[in-house]
Coordinates of C-alpha atoms and ligand atoms in Angstrom, one line a residue:
X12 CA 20.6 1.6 -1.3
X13 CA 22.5 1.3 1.9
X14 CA 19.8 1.1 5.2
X15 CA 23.1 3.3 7.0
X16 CA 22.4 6.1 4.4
X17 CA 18.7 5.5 3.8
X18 CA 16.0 8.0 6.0
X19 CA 13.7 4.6 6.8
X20 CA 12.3 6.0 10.4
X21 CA 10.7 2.4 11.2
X22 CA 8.9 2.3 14.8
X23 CA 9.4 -0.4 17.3
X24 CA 5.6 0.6 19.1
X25 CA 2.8 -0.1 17.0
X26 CA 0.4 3.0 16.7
X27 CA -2.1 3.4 19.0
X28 CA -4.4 5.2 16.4
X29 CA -3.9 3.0 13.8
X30 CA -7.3 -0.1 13.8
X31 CA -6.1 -1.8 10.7
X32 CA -3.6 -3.6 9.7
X33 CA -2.2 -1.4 6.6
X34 CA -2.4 1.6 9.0
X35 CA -0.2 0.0 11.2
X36 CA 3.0 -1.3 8.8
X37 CA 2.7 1.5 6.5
X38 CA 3.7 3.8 10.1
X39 CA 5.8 1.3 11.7
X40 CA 7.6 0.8 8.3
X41 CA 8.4 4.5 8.1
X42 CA 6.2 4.8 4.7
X43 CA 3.7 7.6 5.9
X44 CA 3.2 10.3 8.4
X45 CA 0.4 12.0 9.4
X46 CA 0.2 15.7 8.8
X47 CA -3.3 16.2 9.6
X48 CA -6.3 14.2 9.7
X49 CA -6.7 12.4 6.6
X50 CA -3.7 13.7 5.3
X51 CA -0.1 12.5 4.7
X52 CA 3.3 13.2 4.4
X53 CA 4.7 10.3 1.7
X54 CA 8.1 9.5 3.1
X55 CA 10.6 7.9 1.0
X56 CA 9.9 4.1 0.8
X57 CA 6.0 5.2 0.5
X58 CA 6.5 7.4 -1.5
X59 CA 8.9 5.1 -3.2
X60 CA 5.9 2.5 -3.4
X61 CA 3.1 5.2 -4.2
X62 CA 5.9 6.1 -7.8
X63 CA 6.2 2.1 -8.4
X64 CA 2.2 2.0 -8.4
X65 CA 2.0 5.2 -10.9
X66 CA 4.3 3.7 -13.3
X67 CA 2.0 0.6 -13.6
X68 CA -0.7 2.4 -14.0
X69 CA 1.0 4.9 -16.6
X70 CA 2.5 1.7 -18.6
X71 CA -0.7 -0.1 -18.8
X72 CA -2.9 3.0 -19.8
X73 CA -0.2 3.7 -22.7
X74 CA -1.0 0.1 -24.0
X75 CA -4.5 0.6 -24.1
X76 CA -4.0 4.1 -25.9
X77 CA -4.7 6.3 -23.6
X78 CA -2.9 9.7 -23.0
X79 CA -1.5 11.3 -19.7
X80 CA -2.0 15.0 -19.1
X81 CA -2.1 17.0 -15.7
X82 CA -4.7 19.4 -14.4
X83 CA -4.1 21.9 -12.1
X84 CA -5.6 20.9 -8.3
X85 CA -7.1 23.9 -7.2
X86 CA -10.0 24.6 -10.0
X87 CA -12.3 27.7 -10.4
X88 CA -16.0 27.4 -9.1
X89 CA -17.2 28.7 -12.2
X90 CA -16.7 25.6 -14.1
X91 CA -18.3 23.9 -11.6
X92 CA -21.7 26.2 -11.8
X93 CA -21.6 25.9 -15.7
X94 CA -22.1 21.7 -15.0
X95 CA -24.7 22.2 -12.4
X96 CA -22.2 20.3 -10.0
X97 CA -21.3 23.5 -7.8
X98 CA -24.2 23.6 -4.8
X99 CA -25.3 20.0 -5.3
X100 CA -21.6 18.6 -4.7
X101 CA -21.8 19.4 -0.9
X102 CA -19.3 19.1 2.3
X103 CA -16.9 17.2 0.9
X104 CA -15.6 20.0 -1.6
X105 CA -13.0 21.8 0.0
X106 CA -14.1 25.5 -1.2
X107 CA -11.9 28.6 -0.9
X108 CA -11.4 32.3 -2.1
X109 CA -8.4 33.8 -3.9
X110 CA -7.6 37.4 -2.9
X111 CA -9.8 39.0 -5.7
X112 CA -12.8 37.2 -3.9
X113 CA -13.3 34.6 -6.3
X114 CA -14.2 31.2 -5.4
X115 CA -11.9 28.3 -6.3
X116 CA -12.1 25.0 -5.1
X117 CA -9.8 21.8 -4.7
X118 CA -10.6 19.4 -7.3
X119 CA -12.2 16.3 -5.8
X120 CA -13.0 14.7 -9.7
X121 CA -12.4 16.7 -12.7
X122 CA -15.1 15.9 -15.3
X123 CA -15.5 19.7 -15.7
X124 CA -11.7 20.5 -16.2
X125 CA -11.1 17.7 -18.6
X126 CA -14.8 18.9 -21.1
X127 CA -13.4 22.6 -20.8
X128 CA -10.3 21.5 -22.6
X129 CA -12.5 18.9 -24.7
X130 CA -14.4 22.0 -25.6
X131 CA -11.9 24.1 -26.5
X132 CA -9.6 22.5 -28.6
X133 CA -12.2 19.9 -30.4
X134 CA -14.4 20.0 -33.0
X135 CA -14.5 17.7 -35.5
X136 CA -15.8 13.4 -35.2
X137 CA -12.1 13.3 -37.1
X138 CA -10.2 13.8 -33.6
X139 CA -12.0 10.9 -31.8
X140 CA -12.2 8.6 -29.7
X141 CA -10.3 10.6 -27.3
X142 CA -9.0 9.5 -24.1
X143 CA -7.2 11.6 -21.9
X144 CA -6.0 11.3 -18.0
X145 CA -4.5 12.2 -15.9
X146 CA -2.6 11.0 -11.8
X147 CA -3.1 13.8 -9.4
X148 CA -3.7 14.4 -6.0
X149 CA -7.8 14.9 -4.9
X150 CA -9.1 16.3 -2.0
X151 CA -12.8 15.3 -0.7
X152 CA -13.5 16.3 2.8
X153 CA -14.7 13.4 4.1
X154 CA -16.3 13.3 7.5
X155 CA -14.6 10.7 8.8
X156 CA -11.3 10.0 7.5
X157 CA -10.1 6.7 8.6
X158 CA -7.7 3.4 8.1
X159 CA -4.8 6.0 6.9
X160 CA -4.7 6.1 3.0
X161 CA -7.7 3.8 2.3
X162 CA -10.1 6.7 3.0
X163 CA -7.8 9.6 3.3
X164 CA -8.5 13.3 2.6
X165 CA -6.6 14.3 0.2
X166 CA -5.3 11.1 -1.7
X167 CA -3.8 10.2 -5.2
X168 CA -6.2 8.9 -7.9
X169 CA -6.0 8.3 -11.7
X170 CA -8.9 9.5 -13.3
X171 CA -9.5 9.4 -17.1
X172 CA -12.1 10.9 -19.4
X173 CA -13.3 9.2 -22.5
X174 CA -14.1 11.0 -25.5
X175 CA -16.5 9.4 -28.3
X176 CA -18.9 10.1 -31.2
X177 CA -21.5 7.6 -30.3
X178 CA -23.0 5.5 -27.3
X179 CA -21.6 2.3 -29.2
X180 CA -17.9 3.6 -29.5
X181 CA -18.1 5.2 -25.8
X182 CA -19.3 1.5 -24.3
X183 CA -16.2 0.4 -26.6
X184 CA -14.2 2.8 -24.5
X185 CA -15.8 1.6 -21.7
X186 CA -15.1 -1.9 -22.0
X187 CA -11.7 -1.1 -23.0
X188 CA -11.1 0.5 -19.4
X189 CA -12.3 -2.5 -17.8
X190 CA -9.9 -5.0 -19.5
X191 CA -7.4 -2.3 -19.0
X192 CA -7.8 -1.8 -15.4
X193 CA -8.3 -5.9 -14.6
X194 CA -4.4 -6.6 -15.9
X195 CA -3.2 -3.2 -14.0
X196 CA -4.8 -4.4 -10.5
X197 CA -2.9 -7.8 -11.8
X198 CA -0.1 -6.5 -12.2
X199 CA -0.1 -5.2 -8.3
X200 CA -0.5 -8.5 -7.4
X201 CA -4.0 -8.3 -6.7
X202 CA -7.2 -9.8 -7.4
X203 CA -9.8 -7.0 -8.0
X204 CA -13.7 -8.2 -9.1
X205 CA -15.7 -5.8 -10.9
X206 CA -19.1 -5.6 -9.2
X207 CA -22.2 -3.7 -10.6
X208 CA -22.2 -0.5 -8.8
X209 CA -24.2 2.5 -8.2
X210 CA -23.2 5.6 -10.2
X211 CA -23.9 8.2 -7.4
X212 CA -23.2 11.9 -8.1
X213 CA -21.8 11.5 -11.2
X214 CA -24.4 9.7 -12.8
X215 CA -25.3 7.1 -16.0
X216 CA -26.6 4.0 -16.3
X217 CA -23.0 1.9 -17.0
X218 CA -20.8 1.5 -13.6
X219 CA -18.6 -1.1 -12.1
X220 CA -16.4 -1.5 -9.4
X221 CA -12.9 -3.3 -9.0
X222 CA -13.1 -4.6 -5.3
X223 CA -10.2 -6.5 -3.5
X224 CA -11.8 -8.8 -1.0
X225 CA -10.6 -8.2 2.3
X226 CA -12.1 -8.2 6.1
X227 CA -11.4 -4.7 6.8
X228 CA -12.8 -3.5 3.2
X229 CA -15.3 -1.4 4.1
X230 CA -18.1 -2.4 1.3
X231 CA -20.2 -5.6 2.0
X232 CA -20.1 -7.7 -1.5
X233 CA -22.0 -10.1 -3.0
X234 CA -20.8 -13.3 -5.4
X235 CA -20.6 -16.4 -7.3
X236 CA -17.4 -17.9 -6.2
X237 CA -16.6 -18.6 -9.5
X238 CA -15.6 -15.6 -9.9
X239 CA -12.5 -15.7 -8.1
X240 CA -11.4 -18.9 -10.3
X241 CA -10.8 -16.0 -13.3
X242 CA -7.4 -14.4 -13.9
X243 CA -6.4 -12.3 -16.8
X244 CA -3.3 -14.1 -16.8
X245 CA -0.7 -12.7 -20.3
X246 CA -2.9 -12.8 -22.5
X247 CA -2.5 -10.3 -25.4
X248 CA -5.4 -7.8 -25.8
X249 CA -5.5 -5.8 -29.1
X250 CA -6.9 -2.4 -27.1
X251 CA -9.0 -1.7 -30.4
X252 CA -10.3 -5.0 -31.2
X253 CA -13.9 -4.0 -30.4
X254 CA -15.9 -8.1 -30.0
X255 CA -12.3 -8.7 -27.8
X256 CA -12.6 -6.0 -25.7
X257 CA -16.4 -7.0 -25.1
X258 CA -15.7 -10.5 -24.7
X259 CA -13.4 -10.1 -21.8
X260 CA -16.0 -7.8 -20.2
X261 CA -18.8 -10.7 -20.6
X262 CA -16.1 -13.0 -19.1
X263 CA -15.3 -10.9 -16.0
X264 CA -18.9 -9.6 -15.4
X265 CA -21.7 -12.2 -16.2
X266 CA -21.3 -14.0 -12.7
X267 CA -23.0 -12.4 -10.2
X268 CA -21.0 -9.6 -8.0
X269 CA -22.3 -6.7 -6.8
X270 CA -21.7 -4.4 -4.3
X271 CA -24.6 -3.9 -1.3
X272 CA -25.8 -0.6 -3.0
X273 CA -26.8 -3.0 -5.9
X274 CA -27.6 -6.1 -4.1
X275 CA -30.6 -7.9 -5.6
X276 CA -31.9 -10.8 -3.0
X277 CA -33.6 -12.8 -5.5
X278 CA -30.8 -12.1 -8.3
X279 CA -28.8 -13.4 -6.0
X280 CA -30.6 -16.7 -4.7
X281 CA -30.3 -17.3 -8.2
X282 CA -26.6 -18.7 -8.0
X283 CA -26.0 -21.9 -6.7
X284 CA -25.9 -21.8 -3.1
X285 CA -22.6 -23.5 -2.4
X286 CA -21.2 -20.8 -5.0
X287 CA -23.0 -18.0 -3.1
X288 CA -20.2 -15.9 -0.9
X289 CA -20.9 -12.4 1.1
X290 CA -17.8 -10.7 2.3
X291 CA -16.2 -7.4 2.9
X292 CA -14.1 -5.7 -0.5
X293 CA -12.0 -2.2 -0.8
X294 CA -13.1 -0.4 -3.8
X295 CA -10.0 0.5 -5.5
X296 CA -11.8 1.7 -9.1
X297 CA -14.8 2.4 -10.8
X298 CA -15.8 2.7 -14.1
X299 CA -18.8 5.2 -15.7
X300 CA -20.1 6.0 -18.9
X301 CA -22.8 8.7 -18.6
X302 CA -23.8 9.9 -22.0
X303 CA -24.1 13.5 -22.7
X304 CA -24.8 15.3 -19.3
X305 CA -21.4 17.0 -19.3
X306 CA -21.1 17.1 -23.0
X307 CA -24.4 19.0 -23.2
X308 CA -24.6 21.1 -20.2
X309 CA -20.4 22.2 -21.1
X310 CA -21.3 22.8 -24.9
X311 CA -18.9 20.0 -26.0
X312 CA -20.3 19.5 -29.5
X313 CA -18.4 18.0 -32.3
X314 CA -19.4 18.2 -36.0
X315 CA -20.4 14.5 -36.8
X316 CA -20.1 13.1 -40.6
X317 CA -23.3 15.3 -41.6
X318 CA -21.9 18.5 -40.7
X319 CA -23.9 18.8 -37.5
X320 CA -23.0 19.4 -34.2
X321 CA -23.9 16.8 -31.5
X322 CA -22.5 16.6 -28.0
X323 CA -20.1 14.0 -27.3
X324 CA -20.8 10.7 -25.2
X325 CA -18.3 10.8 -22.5
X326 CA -17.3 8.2 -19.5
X327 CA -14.8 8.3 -16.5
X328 CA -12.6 6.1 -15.2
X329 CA -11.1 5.8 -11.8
X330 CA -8.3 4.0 -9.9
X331 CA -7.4 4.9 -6.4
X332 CA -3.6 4.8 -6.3
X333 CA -2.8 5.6 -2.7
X334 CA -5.6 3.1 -1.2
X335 CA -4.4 0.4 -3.0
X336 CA -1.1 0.7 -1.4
X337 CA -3.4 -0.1 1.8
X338 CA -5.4 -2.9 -0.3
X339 CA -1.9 -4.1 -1.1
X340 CA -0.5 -4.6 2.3
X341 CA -4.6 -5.7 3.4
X342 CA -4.2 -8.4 0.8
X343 CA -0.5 -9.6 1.6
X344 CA 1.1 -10.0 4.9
X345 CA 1.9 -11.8 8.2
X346 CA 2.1 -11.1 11.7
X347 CA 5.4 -9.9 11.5
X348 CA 5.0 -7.7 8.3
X349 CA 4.3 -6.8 4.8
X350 CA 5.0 -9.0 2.2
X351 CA 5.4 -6.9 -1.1
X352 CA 4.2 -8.7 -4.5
X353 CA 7.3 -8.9 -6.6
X354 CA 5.8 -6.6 -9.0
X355 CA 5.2 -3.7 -6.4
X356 CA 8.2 -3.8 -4.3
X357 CA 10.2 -1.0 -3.3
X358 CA 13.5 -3.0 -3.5
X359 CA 13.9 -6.1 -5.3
X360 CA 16.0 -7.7 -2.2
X361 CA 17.6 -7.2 1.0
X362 CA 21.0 -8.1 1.9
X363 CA 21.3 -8.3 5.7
X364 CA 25.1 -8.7 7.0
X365 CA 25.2 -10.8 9.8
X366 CA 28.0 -9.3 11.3
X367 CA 29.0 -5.8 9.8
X368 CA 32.7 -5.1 10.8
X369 CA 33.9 -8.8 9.3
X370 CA 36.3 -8.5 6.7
X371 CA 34.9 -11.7 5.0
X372 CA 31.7 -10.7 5.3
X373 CA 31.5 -6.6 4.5
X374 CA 33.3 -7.8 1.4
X375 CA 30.8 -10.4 -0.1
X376 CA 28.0 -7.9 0.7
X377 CA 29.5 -5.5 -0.9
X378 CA 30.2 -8.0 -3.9
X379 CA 26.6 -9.0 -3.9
X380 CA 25.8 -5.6 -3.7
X381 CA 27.4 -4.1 -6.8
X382 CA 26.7 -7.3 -8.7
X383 CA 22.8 -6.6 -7.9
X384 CA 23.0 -2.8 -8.7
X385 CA 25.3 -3.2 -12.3
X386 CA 22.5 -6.2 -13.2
X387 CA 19.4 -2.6 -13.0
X388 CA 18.1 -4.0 -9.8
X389 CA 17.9 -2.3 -6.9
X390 CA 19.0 -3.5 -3.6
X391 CA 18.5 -2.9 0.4
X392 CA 22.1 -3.9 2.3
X393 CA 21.4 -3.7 5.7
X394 CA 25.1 -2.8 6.6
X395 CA 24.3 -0.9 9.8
X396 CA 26.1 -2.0 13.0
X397 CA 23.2 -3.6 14.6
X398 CA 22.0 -6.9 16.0
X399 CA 21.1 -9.9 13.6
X400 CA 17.8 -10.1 15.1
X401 CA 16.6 -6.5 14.8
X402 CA 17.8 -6.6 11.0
X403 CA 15.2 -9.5 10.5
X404 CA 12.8 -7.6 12.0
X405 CA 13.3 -4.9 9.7
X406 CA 13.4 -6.8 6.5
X407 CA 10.3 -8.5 7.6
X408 CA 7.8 -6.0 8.2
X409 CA 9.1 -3.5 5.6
X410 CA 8.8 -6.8 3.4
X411 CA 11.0 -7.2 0.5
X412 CA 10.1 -10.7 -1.6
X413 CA 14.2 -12.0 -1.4
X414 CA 16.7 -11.7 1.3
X415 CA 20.3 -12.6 0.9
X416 CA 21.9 -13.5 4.4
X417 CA 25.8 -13.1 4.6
X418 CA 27.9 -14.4 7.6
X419 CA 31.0 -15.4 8.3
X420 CA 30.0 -19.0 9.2
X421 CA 28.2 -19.9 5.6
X422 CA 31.3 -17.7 4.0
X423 CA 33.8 -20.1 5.4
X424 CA 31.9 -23.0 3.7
X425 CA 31.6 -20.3 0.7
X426 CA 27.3 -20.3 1.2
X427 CA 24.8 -17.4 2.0
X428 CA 21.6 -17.9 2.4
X429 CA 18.6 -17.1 -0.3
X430 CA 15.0 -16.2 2.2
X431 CA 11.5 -16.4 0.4
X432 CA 10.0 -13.8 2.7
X433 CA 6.2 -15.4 1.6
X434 CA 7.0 -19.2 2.4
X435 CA 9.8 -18.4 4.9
X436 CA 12.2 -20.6 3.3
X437 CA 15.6 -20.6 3.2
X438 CA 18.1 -22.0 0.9
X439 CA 22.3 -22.2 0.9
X440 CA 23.7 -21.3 -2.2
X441 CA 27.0 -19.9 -3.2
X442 CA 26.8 -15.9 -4.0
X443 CA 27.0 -15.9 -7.5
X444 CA 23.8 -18.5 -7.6
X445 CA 21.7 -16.4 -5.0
X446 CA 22.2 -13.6 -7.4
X447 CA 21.7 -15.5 -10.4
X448 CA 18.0 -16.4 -8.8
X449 CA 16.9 -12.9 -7.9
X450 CA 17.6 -11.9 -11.5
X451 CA 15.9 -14.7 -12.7
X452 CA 13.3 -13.9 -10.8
X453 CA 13.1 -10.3 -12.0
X454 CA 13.3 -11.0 -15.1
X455 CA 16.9 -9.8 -15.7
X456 CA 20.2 -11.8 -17.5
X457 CA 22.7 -12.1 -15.2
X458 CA 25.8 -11.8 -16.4
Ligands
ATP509 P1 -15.8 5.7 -2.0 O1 -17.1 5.0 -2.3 O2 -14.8 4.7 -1.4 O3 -16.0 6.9 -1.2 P2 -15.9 6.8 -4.5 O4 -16.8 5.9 -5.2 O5 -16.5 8.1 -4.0 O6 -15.2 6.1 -3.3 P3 -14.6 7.5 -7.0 O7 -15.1 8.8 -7.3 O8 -15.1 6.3 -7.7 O9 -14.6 7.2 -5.4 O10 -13.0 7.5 -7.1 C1 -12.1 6.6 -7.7 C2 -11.3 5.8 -6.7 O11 -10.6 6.7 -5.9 C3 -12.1 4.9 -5.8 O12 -12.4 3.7 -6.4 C4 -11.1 4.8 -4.6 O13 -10.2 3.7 -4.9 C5 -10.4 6.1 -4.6 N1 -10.9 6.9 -3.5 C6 -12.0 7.6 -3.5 N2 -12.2 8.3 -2.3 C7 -11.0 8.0 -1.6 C8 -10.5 8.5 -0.4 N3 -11.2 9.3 0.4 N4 -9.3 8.1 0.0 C9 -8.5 7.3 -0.8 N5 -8.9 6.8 -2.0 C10 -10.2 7.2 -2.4
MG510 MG1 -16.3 4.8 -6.6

């Protein structure tokens, strides 16, 4: 992409609404807009980034063997009466009435959509385990919608609904969501620690969440340090391979980490006081399994292996796609920007010409360009008539991992300049090598 032909409405003021730091680059970056409170316009490079964070999430839940479908977002109410969740759910449904006078609602969760089409097209022990999800937007009027997408309005979520014969193979699916979800959050570049939760409205015994640690998370946590010495790292997980599965969850939960709804004192005096850390986390997850409530209160019955009809032990699984862009840039930056994870970014690398209007140096850009682009990757060349020091800027707080200086000077000694936008450093390299190391990097052969 050219910056000249790109619609990246970066602002030079920093938002006066905005209190944390996410809220503040993903405006000045030209990422978001607000529409209305707690809701957003996604413009392109956010909604560039919100696409890159699906497609993780879509890869790693095809690995584990789950499969994608879409719901519709505005729901009838009388789904919501057969579960007993209609009155009880409160304020933060948004409620409304179609012309006929009937009342729909916008889906906040969708345990009921998801057991209607259980219900309807499933009835044998044959068809499971049965996971199906799905990445749509939510709405939950929330009574104070705040830090821009981290507690938004409407907001984009996956959530997935397990499907299983018995308590054993649902704690299976269970565990297999956990694993699942650790090398997703990984694969963001992020650290996210499942903490014992509390399983509020939508009940069960079983819950964890995935927090990121940060100061303006808004959930005071609870832990052994030790946990943060863990990684899932590449390991290869076989998603069926039931003691695996289980042994991973073991590994990730048996430190203590919990969340303050679930805070035990004397659990937690327990750990070794120079291990013992309180701090702030941003949910970006949770995990349930909740038996038969929905099963049994729906009518989602399978026949088991005796020819009788038993309701299905179902879980659901969450992962907040548009907060962790916030939990993202929370995690990752610097005074003067964002510093995107290479796995997350919305352009592998800039390329800022130093002086656009040099022969010598449009034409090595453009070089470097094309090379970039043929190699799959996709670039950002700054080629708009502008100062040197207001390109920086740009590059910096929109934050792309690699930039690739060009000027005339380093072009007569036949050198641009390769920028690590985390360390700051800079190196001089002839074009062919600076493009040699950003596929590298990527994981690409250059040719
Ligand atoms: P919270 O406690 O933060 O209100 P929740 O526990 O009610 O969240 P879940 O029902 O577990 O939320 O939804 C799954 C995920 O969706 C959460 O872990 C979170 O990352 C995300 N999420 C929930 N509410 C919001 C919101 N208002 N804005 C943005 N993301 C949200
Ligand atoms: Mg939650």
């Amino acid at each position: 992409m050219r910056l000249s032909r790109y619609f990246l409405p970066v602002l030079k003021e920093t938002p006066s609404e905005a209190q944390i730091v996410s809220h503040r680059y993903m405006l000045r970056a030209g990422m978001i807009k607000q529409a209305s409170a707690g809701i957003y316009s996604w413009l392109p490079m956010g909604f560039k980034l919100l696409r890159k964070l699906e497609n993780i999430v879509h890869e790693e839940q095809a690995k584990a063997g789950h499969i994608a479908m879409q719901m519709p977002t505005l729901q009838s109410a009388d789904l919501w009466r057969e579960s007993g969740r209609y009155d009880g759910y409160g304020e933060e449904m948004l409620r409304m009435q179609d012309r006929h006078g009937r009342d729909m609602l916008f889906s906040p969760t969708a345990e009921e959509m998801f057991t209607d089409v259980f219900r309807s097209h499933v009835t044998s022990y044959k068809d499971l385990p049965l996971t199906l999800y799905q990445i749509q937007w939510k709405f939950r009027d929330e009574i104070r919608p705040r830090f821009g997408v981290m507690r938004g309005r409407e907001f984009y979520m996956k959530d997935g609904y397990t499907f299983d014969l018995t308590k054993e193979d649902a704690l299976h699916a269970y565990n297999r969501h956990l694993v699942s979800y650790l090398r997703t959050y990984e694969r963001m570049g992020l650290q996210a620690i499942p903490m014992r939760a509390d399983s509020g409205p939508i009940g069960g015994d079983y819950t964890h969440e995935f927090l990121v640690l940060a100061e303006t998370g808004e959930s005071e946590v609870f832990y052994d340090s030790e946990i943060t010495d863990l990684s899932f790292g590449d390991r290869q997980i076989d998603f069926d391979d039931v003691a695996q599965c289980q042994a991973v969850l073991e590994e990730f939960t048996s430190r203590y980490a919990r969340t303050d709804e679930t805070h035990d004192a004397a659990e937690f005096a327990k750990v070794p006081e120079a291990r013992q850390r309180t701090a702030r986390g941003i949910e970006v997850g949770q995990i349930f399994y909740f038996g038969t409530q929905y099963s049994e209160s729906m009518g989602a019955l399978v026949q088991d292996g005796d020819g009788n009809k038993v309701p299905v032990h179902m879980g659901s699984h969450g992962i907040g796609v548009s907060r962790l862009l916030g939990a993202i840039i929370e995690a990752s930056h610097d005074d003067k920007g964002i510093i995107w994870p290479e796995g997350v970014t919305p352009f592998h690398c800039g390329i800022v010409n130093l002086k656009t209007g040099d022969e010598a140096a449009d034409a090595a850009c453009e070089a470097i360009y094309k090379s970039l682009s043929a190699l799959g990757l996709e670039p950002l060349y700054d080629d708009r008539n502008e100062r040197a020091g207001g390109k920086f800027a740009t590059m910096d707080l929109i934050g792309l991992p690699w930039r690739i200086t060009v000027g005339p000077r380093g072009l007569k000694n036949g050198v641009v300049e390769l920028t690590s936008r985390r360390t700051g450093e800079s190196e001089e390299m002839p074009p062919e090598q600076a493009i040699a190391r950003i596929a590298e990097i990527y994981g690409v052969i250059a040719k």
